[in-house]
PDB file of C-alpha atoms in Angstrom:
ATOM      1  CA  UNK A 602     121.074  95.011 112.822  1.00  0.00           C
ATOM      2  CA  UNK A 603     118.109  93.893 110.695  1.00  0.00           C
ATOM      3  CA  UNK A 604     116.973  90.154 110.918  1.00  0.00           C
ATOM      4  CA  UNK A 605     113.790  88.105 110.232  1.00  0.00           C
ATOM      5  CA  UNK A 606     111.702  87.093 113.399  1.00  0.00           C
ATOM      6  CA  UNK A 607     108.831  84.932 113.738  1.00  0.00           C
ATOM      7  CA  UNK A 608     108.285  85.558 109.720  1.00  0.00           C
ATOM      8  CA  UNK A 609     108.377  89.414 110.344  1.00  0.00           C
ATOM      9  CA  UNK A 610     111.618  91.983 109.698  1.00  0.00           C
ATOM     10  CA  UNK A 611     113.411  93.400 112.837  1.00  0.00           C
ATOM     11  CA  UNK A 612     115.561  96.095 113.011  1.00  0.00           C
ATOM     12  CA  UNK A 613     117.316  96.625 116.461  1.00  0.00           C
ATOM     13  CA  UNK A 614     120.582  97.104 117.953  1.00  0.00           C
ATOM     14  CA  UNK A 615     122.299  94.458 120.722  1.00  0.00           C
ATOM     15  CA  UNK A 616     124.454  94.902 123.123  1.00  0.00           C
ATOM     16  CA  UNK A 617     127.954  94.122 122.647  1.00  0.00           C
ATOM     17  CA  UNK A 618     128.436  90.835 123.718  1.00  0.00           C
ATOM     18  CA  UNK A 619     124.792  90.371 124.427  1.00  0.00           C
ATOM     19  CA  UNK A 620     123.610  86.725 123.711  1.00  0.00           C
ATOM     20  CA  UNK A 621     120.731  85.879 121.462  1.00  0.00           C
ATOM     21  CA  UNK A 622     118.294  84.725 124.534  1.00  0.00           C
ATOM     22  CA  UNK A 623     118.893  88.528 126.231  1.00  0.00           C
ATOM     23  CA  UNK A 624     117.803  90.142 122.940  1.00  0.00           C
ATOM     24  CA  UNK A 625     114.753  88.126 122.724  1.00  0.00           C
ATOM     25  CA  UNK A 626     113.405  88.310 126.252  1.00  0.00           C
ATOM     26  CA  UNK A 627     115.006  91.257 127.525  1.00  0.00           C
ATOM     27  CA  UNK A 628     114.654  93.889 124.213  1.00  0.00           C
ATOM     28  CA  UNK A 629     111.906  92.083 122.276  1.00  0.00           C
ATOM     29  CA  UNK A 630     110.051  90.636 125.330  1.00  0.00           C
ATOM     30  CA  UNK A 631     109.598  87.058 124.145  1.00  0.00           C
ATOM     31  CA  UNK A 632     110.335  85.422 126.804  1.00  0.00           C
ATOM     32  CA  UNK A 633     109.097  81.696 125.975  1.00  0.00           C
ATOM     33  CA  UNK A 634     112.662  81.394 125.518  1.00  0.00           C
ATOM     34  CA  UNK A 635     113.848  80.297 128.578  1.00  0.00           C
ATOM     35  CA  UNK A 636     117.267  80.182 130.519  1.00  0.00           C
ATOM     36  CA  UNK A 637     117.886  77.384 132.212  1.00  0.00           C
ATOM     37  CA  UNK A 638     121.187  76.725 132.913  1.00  0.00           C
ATOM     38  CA  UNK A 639     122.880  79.407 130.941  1.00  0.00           C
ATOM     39  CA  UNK A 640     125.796  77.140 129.653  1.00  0.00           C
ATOM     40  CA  UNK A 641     124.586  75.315 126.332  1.00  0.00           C
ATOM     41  CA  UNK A 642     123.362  72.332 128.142  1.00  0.00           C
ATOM     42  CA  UNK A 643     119.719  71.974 128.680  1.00  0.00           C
ATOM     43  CA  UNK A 644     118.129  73.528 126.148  1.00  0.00           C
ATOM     44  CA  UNK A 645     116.052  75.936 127.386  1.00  0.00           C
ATOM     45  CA  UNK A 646     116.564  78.026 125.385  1.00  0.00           C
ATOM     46  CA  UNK A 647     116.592  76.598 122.199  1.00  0.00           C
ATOM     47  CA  UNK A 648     115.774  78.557 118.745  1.00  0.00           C
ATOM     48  CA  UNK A 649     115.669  77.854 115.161  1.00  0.00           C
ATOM     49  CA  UNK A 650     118.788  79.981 113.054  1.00  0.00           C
ATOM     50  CA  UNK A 651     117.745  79.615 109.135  1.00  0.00           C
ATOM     51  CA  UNK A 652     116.621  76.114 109.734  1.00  0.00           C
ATOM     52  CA  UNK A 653     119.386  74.936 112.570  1.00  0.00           C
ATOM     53  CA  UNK A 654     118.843  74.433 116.380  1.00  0.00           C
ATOM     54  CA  UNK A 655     120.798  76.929 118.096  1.00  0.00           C
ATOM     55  CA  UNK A 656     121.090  77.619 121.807  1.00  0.00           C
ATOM     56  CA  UNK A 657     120.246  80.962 122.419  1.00  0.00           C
ATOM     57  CA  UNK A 658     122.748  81.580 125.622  1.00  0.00           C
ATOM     58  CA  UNK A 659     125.410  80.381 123.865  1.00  0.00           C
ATOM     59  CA  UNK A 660     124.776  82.418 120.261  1.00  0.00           C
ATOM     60  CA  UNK A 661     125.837  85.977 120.259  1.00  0.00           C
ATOM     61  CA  UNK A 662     122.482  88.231 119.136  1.00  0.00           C
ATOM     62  CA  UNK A 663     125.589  89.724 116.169  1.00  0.00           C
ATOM     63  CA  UNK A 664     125.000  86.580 115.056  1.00  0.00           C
ATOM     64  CA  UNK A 665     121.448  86.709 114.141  1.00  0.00           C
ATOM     65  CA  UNK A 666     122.037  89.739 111.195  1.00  0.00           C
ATOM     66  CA  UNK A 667     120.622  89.030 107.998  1.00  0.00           C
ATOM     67  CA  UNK A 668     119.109  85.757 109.541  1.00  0.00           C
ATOM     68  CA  UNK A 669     116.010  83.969 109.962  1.00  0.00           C
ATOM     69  CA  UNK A 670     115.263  83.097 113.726  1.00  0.00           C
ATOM     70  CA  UNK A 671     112.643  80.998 115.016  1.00  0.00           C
ATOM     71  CA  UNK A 672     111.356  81.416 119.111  1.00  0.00           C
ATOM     72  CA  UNK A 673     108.662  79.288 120.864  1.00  0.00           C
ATOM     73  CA  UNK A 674     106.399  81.984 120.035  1.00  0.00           C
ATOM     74  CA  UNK A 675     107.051  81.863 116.390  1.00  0.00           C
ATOM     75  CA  UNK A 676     105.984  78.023 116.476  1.00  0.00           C
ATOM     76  CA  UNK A 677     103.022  78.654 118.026  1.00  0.00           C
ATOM     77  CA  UNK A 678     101.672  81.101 115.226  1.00  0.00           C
ATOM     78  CA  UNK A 679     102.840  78.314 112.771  1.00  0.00           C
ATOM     79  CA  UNK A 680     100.609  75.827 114.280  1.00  0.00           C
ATOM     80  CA  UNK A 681      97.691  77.883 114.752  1.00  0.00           C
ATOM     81  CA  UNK A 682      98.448  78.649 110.832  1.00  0.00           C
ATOM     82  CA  UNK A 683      95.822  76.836 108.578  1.00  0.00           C
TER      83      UNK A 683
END
């Protein structure tokens, strides 16, 4: 599946049934995208979906084709941005 990350393309294929939180830490090694709880409730590991707060855990990485997602990291190199 192809999908925007952090402002850059991605191309890579999930798991089936994998969750958006295993892609990112697990395949794409971004892990300040935590799990906390791993049931939609603390917000760990919240993300940003074309503009909408999503928990990760609870999102299947499917999901995410033709997207834009947001991580932790990705707001990081937005505030370092002039």
């Amino acid at each position: 599946m192809d999908f925007n990350l952090n402002g850059k393309p991605i191309r890579i294929d999930p798991q089936p049934g994998e969750m958006l939180v295993d892609l990112l830490r697990e395949q794409l090694g971004l892990t300040g995208t935590k799990v906390g709880c791993n049931e939609a409730e603390c917000g760990s590991c919240t993300v940003v979906v074309d503009g909408e707060a999503v928990l990760a855990c609870a999102y299947p990485a499917a999901r995410a084709a033709g997207r834009s997602v947001i991580t932790i990291e990705g707001l990081s190199q937005l505030a370092q941005s002039p």
